Amino acid sequence: LLAHGAAVTAELEPLHLALARSPAGPPRRLFGPEHGYYGVEQDMVASAGGRDPWTGVPLCSLYGDDEGSLRPSPDAFDGLDLLLVDLQDVGSRYYTYAATALWAAEAALAAGVEAWILDRPNPLGGRRVEGNLPLPGHESFVGAFRLPVRHGLTLGELARLEARRRGWDVAGLEVVAMEGWQRWMTWADAGRPWLAPSPNMPTHGTAVVYPGMCLLEATTVSEGRGTTRPFHLVGAPGIDGRRLAEDLNARRLPGVRFLPAFFRPQFQKHAGALCGGVEVVVTEPAAYPSYRAGVELLAALRRLEPERFAWRSEPYEFVADRPAIDLLSGGPTLRRILDAGADETDLAAWVAGWRADEEAFLDQRRAALLYPEDAG
């Protein structure tokens, strides 16, 4: 079983414990993604293996100290006949659970082991897509697949899409589809309690802003980790939050307001320091252009706060030869536009260019959909 803390039954029982009570008995082996099986580790912190304290089942980490740890070892499936995958994705290209799920399924199929993916809702809904497709050669753990940043697929649909693209022998791949979910539904419509799939995804609202605000991970500006409002709070010591908020609000992005804010992160970037910046307040989720909002925020920071803004220079998700912003944005284009001091027209032209990518992807994904586009 590849799962985490958000993998629960309809009765809110952890899946591995529910399986342990079943006639089949507990899983033979547990696999944990980034943040660990129990979701306790921060981002880019290696998770250890061991044994589950409640069942005694061996636990294998798929997020260790190097890139090789992200895929199961050749002997990981010895003695197994089935891999169950139950991971709650959040609908953004960067979120690493999709890569973990599909790489594990691919390894299982190659070992002659069936892979079943237990599908769960896309918290952002299944209709809207947003963003550019990554350029060839810019694949990574935070961009493993050729998708817009906001892709509108469930994990099961993504598996079906990639199986076709990669030519998998799909005889052993099964997606257990949901009952009752429709593409128009966001998490609020699904009627299920939100269980944080990772430490810095505490609410459904966090998932809504994540497609754009995750870009801040590629900078020296805090994305609000170390606070109770990760990805809603953005800033750094010395930033004029009032000026930044006024500049962003003047762009009149639909469904969002930017409030001047102060905050003090307790860990990660600028830990213990008073940061000035903005709070992202989504007023109309259905209208909110989540990825574009993050791009506009980067542009404003680069222009207004050049002494307090810089690109991350440290390795990012095991990649040291390419800037983190290139990995997240799918290539060097955004970085080059902002570094050149381009005006709003240049940035707007790049954003307008997403439409061709979005339309091409909508066409490509159609055959992989499990839930009809016209329902609801």
Short mmCIF file of C-alpha atoms in Angstrom, two decimals:
data_model
loop_
_atom_site.label_atom_id
_atom_site.label_comp_id
_atom_site.label_asym_id
_atom_site.label_seq_id
_atom_site.Cartn_x
_atom_site.Cartn_y
_atom_site.Cartn_z
CA LEU A 1 0.00 0.00 0.00
CA LEU A 2 1.35 3.41 -1.08
CA ALA A 3 -0.58 5.93 1.00
CA HIS A 4 -0.40 8.65 3.66
CA GLY A 5 -2.42 10.17 6.47
CA ALA A 6 -5.18 11.48 4.22
CA ALA A 7 -5.87 7.95 2.92
CA VAL A 8 -8.93 7.09 4.97
CA THR A 9 -12.17 5.19 4.44
CA ALA A 10 -15.61 6.79 4.26
CA GLU A 11 -15.79 6.17 8.02
CA LEU A 12 -12.53 8.12 8.49
CA GLU A 13 -10.43 5.09 9.41
CA PRO A 14 -6.83 4.97 8.15
CA LEU A 15 -6.83 2.67 5.15
CA HIS A 16 -4.01 0.42 6.30
CA LEU A 17 -5.82 -0.20 9.60
CA ALA A 18 -9.07 -0.93 7.79
CA LEU A 19 -7.26 -3.41 5.57
CA ALA A 20 -5.68 -5.01 8.65
CA ARG A 21 -9.18 -5.75 9.97
CA SER A 22 -10.33 -7.24 6.67
CA PRO A 23 -10.32 -10.99 5.92
CA ALA A 24 -7.26 -10.48 3.72
CA GLY A 25 -5.26 -9.09 6.64
CA PRO A 26 -2.85 -6.13 6.64
CA PRO A 27 -0.79 -5.10 3.62
CA ARG A 28 2.52 -6.92 3.32
CA ARG A 29 4.38 -3.63 2.88
CA LEU A 30 3.71 0.10 3.25
CA PHE A 31 5.26 2.78 1.04
CA GLY A 32 5.36 6.45 2.06
CA PRO A 33 5.69 9.52 -0.24
CA GLU A 34 7.40 12.85 0.46
CA HIS A 35 6.54 14.00 4.01
CA GLY A 36 6.45 10.35 5.12
CA TYR A 37 3.65 7.85 5.49
CA TYR A 38 2.23 9.80 8.44
CA GLY A 39 2.76 13.25 6.88
CA VAL A 40 5.04 14.63 9.58
CA GLU A 41 8.15 15.74 7.64
CA GLN A 42 8.59 19.18 6.12
CA ASP A 43 9.32 19.61 2.42
CA MET A 44 12.62 18.24 1.13
CA VAL A 45 13.28 16.36 4.39
CA ALA A 46 14.14 12.68 3.97
CA SER A 47 11.72 10.18 5.48
CA ALA A 48 12.91 7.03 7.19
CA GLY A 49 11.59 3.52 6.75
CA GLY A 50 10.92 1.13 9.60
CA ARG A 51 7.70 -0.52 10.73
CA ASP A 52 4.19 0.74 11.27
CA PRO A 53 3.70 0.91 15.07
CA TRP A 54 0.08 -0.30 14.91
CA THR A 55 0.37 -3.27 12.55
CA GLY A 56 4.08 -4.07 12.53
CA VAL A 57 4.07 -3.93 8.72
CA PRO A 58 7.42 -2.94 7.12
CA LEU A 59 7.45 0.66 5.92
CA CYS A 60 9.53 1.76 2.91
CA SER A 61 10.22 5.42 2.18
CA LEU A 62 9.97 6.76 -1.37
CA TYR A 63 11.59 10.04 -0.36
CA GLY A 64 15.11 9.67 0.96
CA ASP A 65 18.45 11.46 0.66
CA ASP A 66 18.94 11.26 -3.10
CA GLU A 67 17.04 11.22 -6.37
CA GLY A 68 17.31 7.46 -6.62
CA SER A 69 15.13 7.09 -3.53
CA LEU A 70 12.12 8.53 -5.37
CA ARG A 71 11.48 5.27 -7.22
CA PRO A 72 11.02 1.82 -5.67
CA SER A 73 14.09 -0.40 -5.79
CA PRO A 74 13.94 -3.48 -8.06
CA ASP A 75 13.35 -5.78 -5.09
CA ALA A 76 10.65 -3.59 -3.49
CA PHE A 77 7.89 -5.81 -4.86
CA ASP A 78 9.41 -9.18 -4.01
CA GLY A 79 6.65 -11.45 -2.69
CA LEU A 80 3.87 -9.03 -3.66
CA ASP A 81 1.11 -9.43 -6.23
CA LEU A 82 -0.68 -6.07 -5.94
CA LEU A 83 0.21 -2.43 -5.28
CA LEU A 84 -2.63 -0.28 -3.94
CA VAL A 85 -2.13 3.48 -4.36
CA ASP A 86 -4.21 5.90 -2.28
CA LEU A 87 -2.79 9.43 -2.31
CA GLN A 88 -4.74 12.70 -2.14
CA ASP A 89 -3.44 15.01 -4.86
CA VAL A 90 -4.18 18.77 -4.94
CA GLY A 91 -4.46 19.42 -8.67
CA SER A 92 -1.14 21.22 -9.27
CA ARG A 93 1.71 20.03 -11.48
CA TYR A 94 4.28 20.67 -8.75
CA TYR A 95 2.69 18.49 -6.08
CA THR A 96 4.94 15.47 -5.86
CA TYR A 97 2.44 12.75 -4.99
CA ALA A 98 1.48 12.25 -8.64
CA ALA A 99 5.07 11.49 -9.61
CA THR A 100 5.46 9.13 -6.65
CA ALA A 101 2.21 7.32 -7.48
CA LEU A 102 2.91 6.87 -11.17
CA TRP A 103 6.58 5.98 -10.81
CA ALA A 104 5.67 3.36 -8.22
CA ALA A 105 2.90 1.98 -10.44
CA GLU A 106 5.29 1.84 -13.39
CA ALA A 107 7.86 -0.06 -11.32
CA ALA A 108 5.21 -2.46 -10.05
CA LEU A 109 3.95 -3.25 -13.55
CA ALA A 110 7.53 -3.82 -14.72
CA ALA A 111 7.94 -6.32 -11.86
CA GLY A 112 4.81 -8.20 -12.87
CA VAL A 113 2.77 -6.75 -10.01
CA GLU A 114 -0.68 -5.29 -10.57
CA ALA A 115 -1.24 -1.62 -9.66
CA TRP A 116 -4.62 -0.33 -8.53
CA ILE A 117 -5.11 3.40 -8.04
CA LEU A 118 -7.92 4.34 -5.66
CA ASP A 119 -9.19 7.59 -7.12
CA ARG A 120 -9.97 10.71 -5.08
CA PRO A 121 -11.35 14.15 -6.00
CA ASN A 122 -9.27 16.91 -7.51
CA PRO A 123 -9.82 19.64 -4.87
CA LEU A 124 -9.80 22.33 -7.58
CA GLY A 125 -12.41 20.62 -9.72
CA GLY A 126 -12.02 18.94 -13.06
CA ARG A 127 -12.95 21.58 -15.60
CA ARG A 128 -10.47 24.41 -15.45
CA VAL A 129 -6.88 24.15 -16.62
CA GLU A 130 -4.33 26.96 -16.41
CA GLY A 131 -0.73 27.48 -17.39
CA ASN A 132 1.96 26.61 -19.87
CA LEU A 133 3.20 23.12 -20.63
CA PRO A 134 6.78 22.40 -19.50
CA LEU A 135 9.42 22.51 -22.20
CA PRO A 136 11.18 19.25 -23.13
CA GLY A 137 14.22 18.68 -20.94
CA HIS A 138 12.74 20.43 -17.91
CA GLU A 139 11.15 17.38 -16.32
CA SER A 140 11.74 16.90 -12.60
CA PHE A 141 10.08 15.62 -9.45
CA VAL A 142 8.02 18.84 -9.38
CA GLY A 143 7.23 18.61 -13.09
CA ALA A 144 7.31 14.97 -14.05
CA PHE A 145 4.52 15.14 -16.62
CA ARG A 146 3.56 17.34 -19.55
CA LEU A 147 0.66 19.16 -17.92
CA PRO A 148 -0.44 22.74 -17.33
CA VAL A 149 0.23 23.84 -13.76
CA ARG A 150 -3.47 23.47 -12.96
CA HIS A 151 -4.48 20.34 -14.87
CA GLY A 152 -8.02 19.47 -13.77
CA LEU A 153 -7.36 15.71 -13.57
CA THR A 154 -7.83 13.24 -10.78
CA LEU A 155 -4.87 11.03 -9.96
CA GLY A 156 -6.59 8.11 -11.65
CA GLU A 157 -7.14 10.10 -14.83
CA LEU A 158 -3.54 11.25 -14.81
CA ALA A 159 -2.46 7.61 -14.55
CA ARG A 160 -4.62 6.72 -17.56
CA LEU A 161 -3.17 9.63 -19.54
CA GLU A 162 0.44 8.75 -18.77
CA ALA A 163 -0.15 5.04 -19.41
CA ARG A 164 -1.17 5.95 -22.95
CA ARG A 165 1.69 8.37 -23.43
CA ARG A 166 4.30 5.92 -22.14
CA GLY A 167 2.90 2.81 -23.75
CA TRP A 168 2.47 0.85 -20.54
CA ASP A 169 1.09 -2.65 -20.63
CA VAL A 170 -2.16 -1.64 -18.95
CA ALA A 171 -3.43 -5.16 -18.36
CA GLY A 172 -2.26 -4.90 -14.75
CA LEU A 173 -3.29 -1.26 -14.20
CA GLU A 174 -6.70 -0.52 -12.75
CA VAL A 175 -8.21 2.75 -11.59
CA VAL A 176 -10.97 2.33 -9.01
CA ALA A 177 -13.20 5.24 -9.94
CA MET A 178 -15.22 7.35 -7.51
CA GLU A 179 -18.98 7.23 -7.34
CA GLY A 180 -20.84 10.52 -7.47
CA TRP A 181 -17.99 12.90 -8.30
CA GLN A 182 -18.49 15.26 -11.24
CA ARG A 183 -16.04 17.57 -12.98
CA TRP A 184 -17.69 20.77 -11.77
CA MET A 185 -17.17 19.81 -8.12
CA THR A 186 -14.51 21.45 -5.99
CA TRP A 187 -13.67 20.09 -2.56
CA ALA A 188 -16.40 22.20 -0.98
CA ASP A 189 -18.93 20.49 -3.25
CA ALA A 190 -17.69 16.97 -2.51
CA GLY A 191 -18.97 17.04 1.07
CA ARG A 192 -15.91 15.45 2.64
CA PRO A 193 -13.79 16.75 5.55
CA TRP A 194 -10.39 18.06 4.53
CA LEU A 195 -7.48 16.04 5.89
CA ALA A 196 -4.14 17.72 5.25
CA PRO A 197 -2.27 15.61 2.67
CA SER A 198 1.00 17.32 3.65
CA PRO A 199 2.11 19.58 6.52
CA ASN A 200 1.75 22.84 4.60
CA MET A 201 -1.58 22.04 2.96
CA PRO A 202 -3.76 22.59 6.06
CA THR A 203 -6.97 23.68 4.30
CA HIS A 204 -8.75 23.38 0.99
CA GLY A 205 -8.11 27.11 0.61
CA THR A 206 -4.38 26.41 0.62
CA ALA A 207 -4.82 24.11 -2.37
CA VAL A 208 -6.67 26.92 -4.18
CA VAL A 209 -3.75 29.38 -3.96
CA TYR A 210 -0.98 26.77 -4.27
CA PRO A 211 -0.73 26.69 -8.11
CA GLY A 212 0.61 30.24 -8.12
CA MET A 213 2.08 30.77 -4.68
CA CYS A 214 4.26 27.67 -4.85
CA LEU A 215 6.42 29.68 -7.28
CA LEU A 216 7.71 31.58 -4.24
CA GLU A 217 9.60 28.43 -3.23
CA ALA A 218 12.02 29.34 -6.03
CA THR A 219 12.89 32.69 -4.40
CA THR A 220 14.38 34.10 -1.22
CA VAL A 221 10.95 35.51 -0.31
CA SER A 222 8.96 33.50 2.23
CA GLU A 223 5.88 31.65 0.98
CA GLY A 224 4.53 31.58 4.52
CA ARG A 225 5.98 28.28 5.68
CA GLY A 226 6.49 28.43 9.40
CA THR A 227 3.16 30.23 9.86
CA THR A 228 -0.43 29.07 10.16
CA ARG A 229 -1.14 30.50 6.67
CA PRO A 230 1.35 28.84 4.29
CA PHE A 231 1.04 30.02 0.67
CA HIS A 232 -1.41 32.74 1.74
CA LEU A 233 1.30 34.89 3.36
CA VAL A 234 4.19 36.10 1.19
CA GLY A 235 6.99 38.41 2.25
CA ALA A 236 10.46 39.10 3.60
CA PRO A 237 12.09 41.52 6.06
CA GLY A 238 11.92 45.09 4.79
CA ILE A 239 9.28 44.60 2.10
CA ASP A 240 6.71 47.39 1.92
CA GLY A 241 3.50 45.38 2.07
CA ARG A 242 1.24 48.36 1.50
CA ARG A 243 2.99 49.33 -1.74
CA LEU A 244 3.07 45.72 -2.91
CA ALA A 245 -0.64 45.22 -2.19
CA GLU A 246 -1.59 48.43 -3.99
CA ASP A 247 0.42 47.42 -7.05
CA LEU A 248 -1.13 43.95 -7.20
CA ASN A 249 -4.68 45.14 -6.59
CA ALA A 250 -4.27 47.67 -9.41
CA ARG A 251 -4.01 44.70 -11.78
CA ARG A 252 -7.62 43.81 -10.95
CA LEU A 253 -7.18 40.06 -11.06
CA PRO A 254 -10.61 38.45 -10.63
CA GLY A 255 -11.57 36.71 -7.42
CA VAL A 256 -8.70 37.91 -5.22
CA ARG A 257 -7.51 40.80 -3.05
CA PHE A 258 -4.04 41.34 -1.66
CA LEU A 259 -3.85 42.73 1.88
CA PRO A 260 -0.77 44.37 3.41
CA ALA A 261 0.54 42.01 6.07
CA PHE A 262 3.22 41.37 8.64
CA PHE A 263 4.19 37.89 9.85
CA ARG A 264 7.01 36.12 11.67
CA PRO A 265 7.88 32.62 10.38
CA GLN A 266 8.84 30.17 13.08
CA PHE A 267 10.95 28.02 10.75
CA GLN A 268 12.36 27.93 7.22
CA LYS A 269 12.96 31.23 5.36
CA HIS A 270 13.48 34.25 7.63
CA ALA A 271 12.72 32.21 10.74
CA GLY A 272 12.13 34.51 13.71
CA ALA A 273 12.31 37.69 11.62
CA LEU A 274 9.46 40.14 11.10
CA CYS A 275 8.43 39.98 7.44
CA GLY A 276 6.46 42.53 5.49
CA GLY A 277 4.40 41.44 2.54
CA VAL A 278 0.88 40.54 1.53
CA GLU A 279 -1.83 38.07 2.40
CA VAL A 280 -3.62 36.46 -0.55
CA VAL A 281 -7.38 36.55 0.09
CA VAL A 282 -9.46 34.63 -2.43
CA THR A 283 -12.95 36.13 -2.66
CA GLU A 284 -14.30 34.09 -5.60
CA PRO A 285 -12.52 30.75 -6.05
CA ALA A 286 -14.30 29.99 -9.33
CA ALA A 287 -12.97 33.19 -10.90
CA TYR A 288 -9.50 33.20 -9.32
CA PRO A 289 -6.62 32.71 -11.82
CA SER A 290 -4.40 30.87 -9.36
CA TYR A 291 -1.26 30.40 -11.47
CA ARG A 292 -1.38 33.85 -13.04
CA ALA A 293 -1.70 35.42 -9.58
CA GLY A 294 1.60 33.85 -8.59
CA VAL A 295 3.28 35.05 -11.77
CA GLU A 296 2.02 38.60 -11.21
CA LEU A 297 3.27 38.49 -7.63
CA LEU A 298 6.74 37.44 -8.77
CA ALA A 299 6.79 40.26 -11.31
CA ALA A 300 5.75 42.84 -8.71
CA LEU A 301 8.37 41.65 -6.22
CA ARG A 302 11.09 41.66 -8.87
CA ARG A 303 10.21 45.21 -9.89
CA LEU A 304 9.40 46.82 -6.51
CA GLU A 305 11.78 44.98 -4.18
CA PRO A 306 14.93 44.19 -6.20
CA GLU A 307 17.16 44.32 -3.10
CA ARG A 308 15.01 41.83 -1.21
CA PHE A 309 14.13 39.47 -4.03
CA ALA A 310 16.44 36.85 -5.50
CA TRP A 311 16.07 33.46 -7.12
CA ARG A 312 16.81 30.41 -5.00
CA SER A 313 20.38 29.24 -5.67
CA GLU A 314 20.41 26.05 -3.57
CA PRO A 315 19.52 22.63 -5.03
CA TYR A 316 15.79 22.06 -5.27
CA GLU A 317 14.21 18.61 -5.07
CA PHE A 318 17.57 16.96 -5.83
CA VAL A 319 18.28 19.16 -8.89
CA ALA A 320 21.34 21.41 -8.77
CA ASP A 321 22.03 22.21 -12.43
CA ARG A 322 18.85 24.19 -13.16
CA PRO A 323 17.24 27.04 -11.18
CA ALA A 324 14.26 26.08 -9.08
CA ILE A 325 12.09 28.62 -10.89
CA ASP A 326 12.79 26.89 -14.21
CA LEU A 327 11.68 23.56 -12.73
CA LEU A 328 8.47 25.02 -11.35
CA SER A 329 7.54 27.18 -14.34
CA GLY A 330 8.51 24.53 -16.88
CA GLY A 331 11.49 26.28 -18.46
CA PRO A 332 13.61 29.46 -18.42
CA THR A 333 11.08 31.76 -20.11
CA LEU A 334 9.50 33.30 -17.02
CA ARG A 335 12.85 33.84 -15.32
CA ARG A 336 14.32 35.50 -18.40
CA ILE A 337 11.32 37.79 -18.85
CA LEU A 338 11.51 39.00 -15.24
CA ASP A 339 15.30 39.28 -15.15
CA ALA A 340 15.26 41.39 -18.31
CA GLY A 341 13.01 43.89 -16.61
CA ALA A 342 10.35 43.35 -19.24
CA ASP A 343 7.24 45.47 -19.03
CA GLU A 344 3.66 44.34 -18.49
CA THR A 345 3.16 43.85 -22.23
CA ASP A 346 5.89 41.21 -22.45
CA LEU A 347 4.56 39.32 -19.44
CA ALA A 348 1.00 39.55 -20.74
CA ALA A 349 2.12 38.11 -24.09
CA TRP A 350 3.64 35.09 -22.35
CA VAL A 351 0.49 34.58 -20.28
CA ALA A 352 -1.65 34.84 -23.41
CA GLY A 353 0.51 32.14 -24.97
CA TRP A 354 -0.70 29.67 -22.35
CA ARG A 355 -4.00 29.39 -24.19
CA ALA A 356 -2.55 27.29 -27.00
CA ASP A 357 -0.99 24.91 -24.46
CA GLU A 358 -4.22 24.73 -22.47
CA GLU A 359 -6.32 23.93 -25.54
CA ALA A 360 -3.86 21.29 -26.74
CA PHE A 361 -3.87 19.64 -23.33
CA LEU A 362 -7.66 19.66 -23.07
CA ASP A 363 -7.74 17.75 -26.33
CA GLN A 364 -5.01 15.30 -25.23
CA ARG A 365 -6.62 14.48 -21.91
CA ARG A 366 -10.10 13.76 -23.29
CA ALA A 367 -9.54 10.04 -23.88
CA ALA A 368 -8.24 9.58 -20.32
CA LEU A 369 -11.20 11.12 -18.51
CA LEU A 370 -13.21 8.91 -16.16
CA TYR A 371 -15.84 11.52 -15.32
CA PRO A 372 -17.77 13.14 -18.22
CA GLU A 373 -17.00 16.74 -19.10
CA ASP A 374 -20.64 17.65 -19.64
CA ALA A 375 -22.02 16.21 -16.40
CA GLY A 376 -23.44 18.78 -13.97
#
